[in-house]
mmCIF file of C-alpha atoms in Angstrom:
data_model
loop_
_atom_site.group_PDB
_atom_site.id
_atom_site.type_symbol
_atom_site.label_atom_id
_atom_site.label_comp_id
_atom_site.label_asym_id
_atom_site.label_seq_id
_atom_site.Cartn_x
_atom_site.Cartn_y
_atom_site.Cartn_z
ATOM 1 C CA MET A 1 0.000 0.000 0.000
ATOM 2 C CA ARG A 2 1.304 3.448 -0.938
ATOM 3 C CA SER A 3 0.749 6.178 1.663
ATOM 4 C CA LEU A 4 1.357 9.928 1.560
ATOM 5 C CA ARG A 5 1.296 12.481 4.367
ATOM 6 C CA VAL A 6 -0.534 15.637 3.325
ATOM 7 C CA LEU A 7 -1.453 18.985 4.809
ATOM 8 C CA ASP A 8 -4.516 20.812 3.468
ATOM 9 C CA THR A 9 -5.015 24.569 3.302
ATOM 10 C CA HIS A 10 -7.475 26.910 1.670
ATOM 11 C CA THR A 11 -6.576 30.275 0.172
ATOM 12 C CA GLU A 12 -9.578 32.596 0.172
ATOM 13 C CA GLY A 13 -11.740 29.491 -0.207
ATOM 14 C CA GLU A 14 -9.627 27.640 -2.808
ATOM 15 C CA PRO A 15 -8.101 24.390 -1.467
ATOM 16 C CA THR A 16 -4.501 23.216 -1.757
ATOM 17 C CA ARG A 17 -3.300 19.734 -0.778
ATOM 18 C CA ILE A 18 0.398 19.809 0.095
ATOM 19 C CA VAL A 19 2.294 16.514 -0.161
ATOM 20 C CA LEU A 20 4.957 16.284 2.546
ATOM 21 C CA ASP A 21 6.573 12.928 1.712
ATOM 22 C CA ASP A 22 9.434 12.313 -0.717
ATOM 23 C CA HIS A 23 9.376 9.752 -3.547
ATOM 24 C CA PRO A 24 12.421 7.758 -4.739
ATOM 25 C CA ASP A 25 11.578 8.256 -8.435
ATOM 26 C CA LEU A 26 11.520 12.052 -8.199
ATOM 27 C CA THR A 27 15.073 13.075 -9.085
ATOM 28 C CA GLY A 28 16.701 15.714 -11.287
ATOM 29 C CA THR A 29 15.443 19.247 -11.835
ATOM 30 C CA LEU A 30 11.906 20.270 -10.941
ATOM 31 C CA ALA A 31 11.055 20.367 -14.643
ATOM 32 C CA GLU A 32 12.310 16.776 -15.004
ATOM 33 C CA GLN A 33 10.421 15.674 -11.889
ATOM 34 C CA ARG A 34 7.278 17.308 -13.288
ATOM 35 C CA LEU A 35 7.612 15.175 -16.432
ATOM 36 C CA VAL A 36 7.938 12.034 -14.292
ATOM 37 C CA MET A 37 4.805 12.959 -12.346
ATOM 38 C CA LYS A 38 2.944 13.456 -15.612
ATOM 39 C CA GLN A 39 3.317 9.704 -16.258
ATOM 40 C CA TRP A 40 1.845 8.690 -12.880
ATOM 41 C CA ASP A 41 -1.879 8.043 -13.214
ATOM 42 C CA TRP A 42 -2.220 7.587 -9.462
ATOM 43 C CA VAL A 43 -1.111 11.183 -8.708
ATOM 44 C CA ARG A 44 -4.502 12.337 -9.936
ATOM 45 C CA GLY A 45 -5.982 10.405 -7.020
ATOM 46 C CA VAL A 46 -4.268 12.722 -4.518
ATOM 47 C CA VAL A 47 -6.644 15.548 -5.443
ATOM 48 C CA ALA A 48 -9.556 13.875 -7.286
ATOM 49 C CA GLU A 49 -12.546 12.080 -5.789
ATOM 50 C CA PRO A 50 -12.870 10.027 -3.626
ATOM 51 C CA ARG A 51 -9.890 11.488 -1.693
ATOM 52 C CA GLY A 52 -10.422 15.038 -2.876
ATOM 53 C CA TYR A 53 -12.594 16.915 -5.370
ATOM 54 C CA ASP A 54 -12.175 18.864 -8.580
ATOM 55 C CA ALA A 55 -11.273 22.216 -6.970
ATOM 56 C CA PHE A 56 -8.201 20.804 -5.199
ATOM 57 C CA VAL A 57 -4.737 21.796 -6.393
ATOM 58 C CA GLY A 58 -1.856 19.616 -5.246
ATOM 59 C CA ALA A 59 1.536 20.982 -4.222
ATOM 60 C CA TRP A 60 4.290 18.383 -3.862
ATOM 61 C CA LEU A 61 7.114 19.742 -1.712
ATOM 62 C CA ARG A 62 10.566 18.946 -3.063
ATOM 63 C CA PRO A 63 14.102 19.471 -1.689
ATOM 64 C CA ALA A 64 15.474 22.939 -2.367
ATOM 65 C CA GLU A 65 17.886 23.322 -5.294
ATOM 66 C CA GLY A 66 19.661 26.333 -3.759
ATOM 67 C CA ASP A 67 18.877 28.679 -0.886
ATOM 68 C CA GLU A 68 15.118 28.254 -1.328
ATOM 69 C CA VAL A 69 12.986 27.013 1.550
ATOM 70 C CA ALA A 70 11.640 24.281 -0.745
ATOM 71 C CA GLY A 71 10.858 23.302 -4.296
ATOM 72 C CA VAL A 72 7.225 22.824 -5.312
ATOM 73 C CA ILE A 73 5.496 20.988 -8.154
ATOM 74 C CA TYR A 74 1.845 21.946 -8.624
ATOM 75 C CA PHE A 75 -0.820 19.697 -10.139
ATOM 76 C CA ASP A 76 -4.547 19.212 -10.326
ATOM 77 C CA ALA A 77 -6.824 16.422 -11.518
ATOM 78 C CA ALA A 78 -5.985 17.316 -15.133
ATOM 79 C CA GLY A 79 -2.210 17.029 -14.632
ATOM 80 C CA PRO A 80 0.848 19.083 -13.617
ATOM 81 C CA LEU A 81 0.662 22.893 -13.582
ATOM 82 C CA GLY A 82 3.442 25.353 -14.277
ATOM 83 C CA MET A 83 2.656 27.615 -11.332
ATOM 84 C CA CYS A 84 -0.173 28.274 -8.885
ATOM 85 C CA GLY A 85 -0.585 31.569 -7.042
ATOM 86 C CA HIS A 86 -3.195 30.529 -4.500
ATOM 87 C CA GLY A 87 -1.250 27.304 -3.991
ATOM 88 C CA THR A 88 1.937 29.238 -3.250
ATOM 89 C CA ILE A 89 0.136 31.295 -0.611
ATOM 90 C CA GLY A 90 -1.097 28.004 0.854
ATOM 91 C CA VAL A 91 2.392 26.452 0.754
ATOM 92 C CA VAL A 92 3.936 29.401 2.611
ATOM 93 C CA THR A 93 1.178 29.207 5.237
ATOM 94 C CA ALA A 94 1.731 25.449 5.586
ATOM 95 C CA LEU A 95 5.513 25.794 5.898
ATOM 96 C CA ALA A 96 5.023 28.422 8.604
ATOM 97 C CA HIS A 97 2.629 26.050 10.385
ATOM 98 C CA LEU A 98 5.342 23.368 10.245
ATOM 99 C CA GLY A 99 7.996 25.777 11.547
ATOM 100 C CA ARG A 100 9.903 25.686 8.250
ATOM 101 C CA TRP A 101 9.365 29.251 7.003
ATOM 102 C CA PRO A 102 12.049 31.857 7.922
ATOM 103 C CA GLU A 103 11.233 33.918 11.011
ATOM 104 C CA SER A 104 12.100 37.073 9.064
ATOM 105 C CA GLY A 105 8.979 36.445 6.989
ATOM 106 C CA GLU A 106 10.817 36.446 3.652
ATOM 107 C CA GLY A 107 11.755 33.296 1.778
ATOM 108 C CA HIS A 108 11.980 31.727 -1.660
ATOM 109 C CA LEU A 109 10.395 28.757 -3.412
ATOM 110 C CA MET A 110 11.529 27.086 -6.629
ATOM 111 C CA THR A 111 8.829 26.061 -9.111
ATOM 112 C CA PRO A 112 9.082 24.482 -12.578
ATOM 113 C CA VAL A 113 8.600 27.943 -14.139
ATOM 114 C CA GLY A 114 11.069 29.810 -11.933
ATOM 115 C CA ARG A 115 12.021 31.117 -8.514
ATOM 116 C CA ILE A 116 9.318 32.783 -6.427
ATOM 117 C CA THR A 117 9.859 35.220 -3.554
ATOM 118 C CA ALA A 118 7.268 35.313 -0.782
ATOM 119 C CA TRP A 119 6.664 37.272 2.410
ATOM 120 C CA ARG A 120 4.564 36.161 5.355
ATOM 121 C CA HIS A 121 3.298 39.277 7.117
ATOM 122 C CA PRO A 122 2.617 39.631 10.874
ATOM 123 C CA ASP A 123 -1.147 39.484 10.251
ATOM 124 C CA GLY A 124 -0.726 36.039 8.656
ATOM 125 C CA SER A 125 -1.349 37.188 5.091
ATOM 126 C CA VAL A 126 1.127 36.123 2.415
ATOM 127 C CA GLU A 127 2.513 38.195 -0.445
ATOM 128 C CA ILE A 128 4.171 36.534 -3.420
ATOM 129 C CA GLU A 129 6.214 37.974 -6.257
ATOM 130 C CA ASN A 130 5.434 35.883 -9.297
ATOM 131 C CA ILE A 131 7.468 35.295 -12.428
ATOM 132 C CA PRO A 132 7.403 37.931 -15.220
ATOM 133 C CA SER A 133 4.019 37.880 -16.939
ATOM 134 C CA ARG A 134 3.055 38.959 -20.433
ATOM 135 C CA ARG A 135 0.331 39.300 -23.022
ATOM 136 C CA SER A 136 0.735 37.231 -26.161
ATOM 137 C CA LEU A 137 -2.389 38.080 -28.215
ATOM 138 C CA LYS A 138 -4.872 40.962 -28.003
ATOM 139 C CA ASP A 139 -8.540 41.113 -29.026
ATOM 140 C CA VAL A 140 -8.927 37.450 -29.958
ATOM 141 C CA LYS A 141 -12.515 36.727 -30.998
ATOM 142 C CA VAL A 142 -14.414 33.472 -30.576
ATOM 143 C CA THR A 143 -18.107 32.718 -31.050
ATOM 144 C CA VAL A 144 -19.997 30.240 -28.882
ATOM 145 C CA PRO A 145 -23.528 29.145 -29.880
ATOM 146 C CA GLY A 146 -26.071 30.293 -27.327
ATOM 147 C CA TYR A 147 -23.760 32.913 -25.834
ATOM 148 C CA GLY A 148 -22.531 34.989 -28.769
ATOM 149 C CA GLU A 149 -19.168 36.488 -29.649
ATOM 150 C CA PHE A 150 -16.402 37.035 -27.107
ATOM 151 C CA THR A 151 -13.301 39.203 -27.385
ATOM 152 C CA GLY A 152 -10.376 38.534 -25.084
ATOM 153 C CA ASP A 153 -6.621 38.560 -24.633
ATOM 154 C CA VAL A 154 -4.250 35.608 -24.397
ATOM 155 C CA ALA A 155 -1.771 36.136 -21.572
ATOM 156 C CA TYR A 156 0.691 34.223 -19.392
ATOM 157 C CA GLY A 157 1.138 34.453 -15.629
ATOM 158 C CA GLY A 158 2.635 31.018 -14.969
ATOM 159 C CA ASN A 159 -0.244 29.357 -16.858
ATOM 160 C CA TRP A 160 -1.955 30.423 -20.099
ATOM 161 C CA PHE A 161 -5.223 32.380 -19.904
ATOM 162 C CA TYR A 162 -7.920 33.707 -22.194
ATOM 163 C CA ILE A 163 -9.079 36.883 -20.427
ATOM 164 C CA LEU A 164 -12.485 38.484 -21.001
ATOM 165 C CA HIS A 165 -13.880 41.769 -19.683
ATOM 166 C CA GLU A 166 -17.594 41.149 -20.130
ATOM 167 C CA SER A 167 -20.031 38.284 -19.708
ATOM 168 C CA PRO A 168 -23.646 37.628 -20.727
ATOM 169 C CA VAL A 169 -23.960 35.643 -17.477
ATOM 170 C CA GLU A 170 -23.784 37.678 -14.270
ATOM 171 C CA LEU A 171 -20.756 36.898 -12.086
ATOM 172 C CA ILE A 172 -22.467 35.782 -8.890
ATOM 173 C CA SER A 173 -22.026 32.602 -6.868
ATOM 174 C CA GLY A 174 -25.476 31.328 -7.818
ATOM 175 C CA ASN A 175 -24.463 31.327 -11.496
ATOM 176 C CA ARG A 176 -21.308 29.256 -11.096
ATOM 177 C CA ARG A 177 -22.740 26.205 -12.860
ATOM 178 C CA GLU A 178 -23.766 28.293 -15.893
ATOM 179 C CA LEU A 179 -20.450 30.169 -15.869
ATOM 180 C CA LEU A 180 -18.605 26.844 -15.872
ATOM 181 C CA ARG A 181 -20.618 25.686 -18.867
ATOM 182 C CA MET A 182 -20.013 28.918 -20.787
ATOM 183 C CA THR A 183 -16.286 29.152 -20.103
ATOM 184 C CA SER A 184 -15.797 25.455 -20.897
ATOM 185 C CA LEU A 185 -17.396 26.045 -24.302
ATOM 186 C CA ILE A 186 -15.171 29.085 -24.828
ATOM 187 C CA ARG A 187 -12.089 27.010 -24.046
ATOM 188 C CA ASP A 188 -13.264 24.244 -26.374
ATOM 189 C CA GLU A 189 -13.657 26.791 -29.175
ATOM 190 C CA LEU A 190 -10.171 28.209 -28.559
ATOM 191 C CA HIS A 191 -8.759 24.700 -28.874
ATOM 192 C CA ARG A 192 -10.880 23.945 -31.946
ATOM 193 C CA GLN A 193 -9.478 27.024 -33.694
ATOM 194 C CA GLY A 194 -5.918 26.206 -32.647
ATOM 195 C CA ILE A 195 -5.564 29.419 -30.644
ATOM 196 C CA ALA A 196 -2.665 29.026 -28.214
ATOM 197 C CA GLY A 197 -0.029 30.889 -26.272
ATOM 198 C CA ASP A 198 3.604 31.336 -27.231
ATOM 199 C CA ASP A 199 5.286 28.212 -28.622
ATOM 200 C CA GLY A 200 1.919 26.473 -28.721
ATOM 201 C CA GLY A 201 1.276 26.823 -24.982
ATOM 202 C CA GLU A 202 -2.156 25.385 -24.210
ATOM 203 C CA ILE A 203 -4.741 27.882 -22.992
ATOM 204 C CA ASP A 204 -6.193 25.843 -20.144
ATOM 205 C CA HIS A 205 -7.711 28.695 -18.084
ATOM 206 C CA VAL A 206 -10.514 31.113 -18.993
ATOM 207 C CA GLU A 207 -10.816 34.249 -16.845
ATOM 208 C CA ILE A 208 -13.658 36.779 -16.765
ATOM 209 C CA CYS A 209 -13.039 40.154 -15.081
ATOM 210 C CA VAL A 210 -15.832 42.735 -14.795
ATOM 211 C CA PRO A 211 -15.989 46.066 -12.918
ATOM 212 C CA HIS A 212 -17.093 45.758 -9.292
ATOM 213 C CA ALA A 213 -20.014 47.707 -7.825
ATOM 214 C CA ASP A 214 -17.984 48.439 -4.670
ATOM 215 C CA PRO A 215 -15.546 51.323 -5.337
ATOM 216 C CA ALA A 216 -13.045 49.733 -2.927
ATOM 217 C CA ILE A 217 -12.780 46.658 -5.195
ATOM 218 C CA ASP A 218 -11.668 46.946 -8.817
ATOM 219 C CA VAL A 219 -13.077 43.782 -10.399
ATOM 220 C CA ARG A 220 -15.096 40.657 -9.745
ATOM 221 C CA LYS A 221 -13.671 37.524 -11.349
ATOM 222 C CA PHE A 222 -14.560 34.040 -12.463
ATOM 223 C CA VAL A 223 -11.828 31.606 -13.508
ATOM 224 C CA LEU A 224 -12.209 28.206 -15.178
ATOM 225 C CA CYS A 225 -9.348 25.864 -14.212
ATOM 226 C CA PRO A 226 -7.896 22.926 -16.203
ATOM 227 C CA SER A 227 -9.717 20.393 -14.027
ATOM 228 C CA GLY A 228 -13.075 21.842 -15.057
ATOM 229 C CA ALA A 229 -13.653 23.476 -11.665
ATOM 230 C CA ASP A 230 -13.816 27.193 -10.943
ATOM 231 C CA ASP A 231 -11.211 28.914 -8.789
ATOM 232 C CA ARG A 232 -12.781 29.941 -5.490
ATOM 233 C CA SER A 233 -9.963 32.473 -4.983
ATOM 234 C CA PRO A 234 -9.305 35.354 -7.412
ATOM 235 C CA CYS A 235 -6.546 33.153 -8.958
ATOM 236 C CA GLY A 236 -2.916 34.172 -8.556
ATOM 237 C CA THR A 237 -1.602 33.265 -12.004
ATOM 238 C CA GLY A 238 -4.765 34.723 -13.526
ATOM 239 C CA THR A 239 -4.220 37.942 -11.600
ATOM 240 C CA SER A 240 -0.656 38.023 -12.931
ATOM 241 C CA ALA A 241 -1.784 37.572 -16.539
ATOM 242 C CA HIS A 242 -4.575 40.138 -16.113
ATOM 243 C CA LEU A 243 -2.232 42.758 -14.636
ATOM 244 C CA ALA A 244 0.151 42.305 -17.571
ATOM 245 C CA CYS A 245 -2.707 43.109 -19.966
ATOM 246 C CA LEU A 246 -3.846 46.124 -17.948
ATOM 247 C CA ALA A 247 -0.297 47.442 -17.696
ATOM 248 C CA GLU A 248 0.283 47.017 -21.441
ATOM 249 C CA ASP A 249 -2.858 49.072 -22.102
ATOM 250 C CA GLY A 250 -1.896 51.774 -19.585
ATOM 251 C CA GLN A 251 -4.903 50.993 -17.384
ATOM 252 C CA ILE A 252 -2.824 50.442 -14.251
ATOM 253 C CA ALA A 253 0.300 52.227 -13.060
ATOM 254 C CA GLU A 254 3.358 50.562 -11.577
ATOM 255 C CA GLY A 255 2.813 50.135 -7.841
ATOM 256 C CA GLN A 256 -0.922 50.884 -8.025
ATOM 257 C CA VAL A 257 -2.889 48.537 -5.752
ATOM 258 C CA PHE A 258 -5.466 46.516 -7.679
ATOM 259 C CA VAL A 259 -8.116 44.624 -5.678
ATOM 260 C CA GLN A 260 -10.109 41.709 -7.079
ATOM 261 C CA GLU A 261 -12.858 39.530 -5.667
ATOM 262 C CA SER A 262 -13.861 36.027 -6.720
ATOM 263 C CA VAL A 263 -17.526 35.151 -7.200
ATOM 264 C CA THR A 264 -17.398 33.411 -3.808
ATOM 265 C CA GLY A 265 -16.014 36.501 -2.041
ATOM 266 C CA GLY A 266 -12.271 35.764 -1.808
ATOM 267 C CA LEU A 267 -10.033 38.839 -2.082
ATOM 268 C CA PHE A 268 -6.533 39.408 -3.483
ATOM 269 C CA SER A 269 -4.706 42.723 -3.699
ATOM 270 C CA ALA A 270 -1.916 43.102 -6.238
ATOM 271 C CA THR A 271 0.603 45.465 -7.803
ATOM 272 C CA VAL A 272 2.845 45.214 -10.851
ATOM 273 C CA ARG A 273 6.210 46.581 -11.959
ATOM 274 C CA ARG A 274 7.970 46.579 -15.311
ATOM 275 C CA THR A 275 11.193 44.635 -15.852
ATOM 276 C CA PRO A 276 13.111 43.782 -19.038
ATOM 277 C CA GLU A 277 11.651 40.253 -18.814
ATOM 278 C CA GLY A 278 8.023 41.370 -18.480
ATOM 279 C CA TRP A 279 5.522 42.632 -15.926
ATOM 280 C CA VAL A 280 6.306 41.278 -12.453
ATOM 281 C CA PRO A 281 3.227 41.049 -10.195
ATOM 282 C CA ARG A 282 2.973 40.949 -6.429
ATOM 283 C CA ILE A 283 -0.140 39.321 -5.017
ATOM 284 C CA ARG A 284 -1.348 39.299 -1.423
ATOM 285 C CA GLY A 285 -3.966 37.035 0.128
ATOM 286 C CA ARG A 286 -4.694 34.783 3.089
ATOM 287 C CA ALA A 287 -4.640 31.033 3.638
ATOM 288 C CA TRP A 288 -5.533 28.760 6.530
ATOM 289 C CA VAL A 289 -4.495 25.214 7.456
ATOM 290 C CA THR A 290 -7.562 22.966 7.436
ATOM 291 C CA ALA A 291 -6.295 19.395 7.922
ATOM 292 C CA GLU A 292 -3.320 17.066 8.343
ATOM 293 C CA SER A 293 -3.789 13.473 7.226
ATOM 294 C CA THR A 294 -2.326 10.391 5.572
ATOM 295 C CA LEU A 295 -3.717 9.238 2.236
ATOM 296 C CA HIS A 296 -3.677 5.512 1.497
ATOM 297 C CA PHE A 297 -3.601 3.963 -1.991
ATOM 298 C CA ALA A 298 -4.295 0.225 -1.738
ATOM 299 C CA ALA A 299 -3.141 -1.944 -4.638
ATOM 300 C CA ASP A 300 -6.634 -3.419 -5.109
ATOM 301 C CA ASP A 301 -8.446 -0.059 -4.895
ATOM 302 C CA PRO A 302 -10.088 0.547 -8.305
ATOM 303 C CA TYR A 303 -10.088 4.292 -7.634
ATOM 304 C CA VAL A 304 -6.408 4.814 -6.837
ATOM 305 C CA ALA A 305 -6.283 7.351 -9.689
ATOM 306 C CA GLY A 306 -9.625 8.896 -8.747
ATOM 307 C CA LEU A 307 -13.117 8.384 -10.081
ATOM 308 C CA PRO A 308 -13.495 8.148 -13.878
ATOM 309 C CA GLU A 309 -13.873 11.506 -15.601
#
């Protein structure tokens, strides 16, 4: 029987399952380890039903490659991810809970897409500086039967996003099922047309951002994730991609605080600065530890890799 010790957190409502145990087959760079994990069907079972559910993102802690506190490989029920903003906030909170985060509050994590700096503030909130983000395509149009034509940008913030600024379906929690249906159809149409990010990067997230009625909050957001679930948080990599688009269009100044709310009420605040490599975002949010447990994967369990899709 295979067993894994895990620690669960949620970041503004979005869950992260952090794997604490090592594995003998995970060697080499994080990018190489990520490729190994991609071949393991059973890894899906860490976050999928019956041990988890479709909103879970996994974060497998790895030994540090340099002076980082740890390495991290992110994944969900659809497979490995390049980066995860809400997951990083959860990882920092978990490492602090375990007594492994620096007392100064500042530390670094290595991910398959690059090195991340994070700060844990005295109030328990976590701020992360993500990798440089960028827009690849502007004003990309797709038409979805029953919903009409959409115009959005293709941008990268650690994952690839199609970002919209209007929706025929109101962004409220009670409409999440309909929003999931609509954004899934949008993503299907992007794939059907062969629309992709740089070097063929798959657009596996769809993000809708609309102006908020509260003047203290800039936008309300809905984000479709690769697993087919919606992000309960405002989505860290989506925030990064969105800020890059806003900055390119001159709609946000460097250092200007931008506040976003998910349809379930989770809040992130963020800023952005220009670098030669792209727009570097900082995102701040909160996470809480919710559980510590051991997952068991029996050899005769037909659902080791999760329930069928």
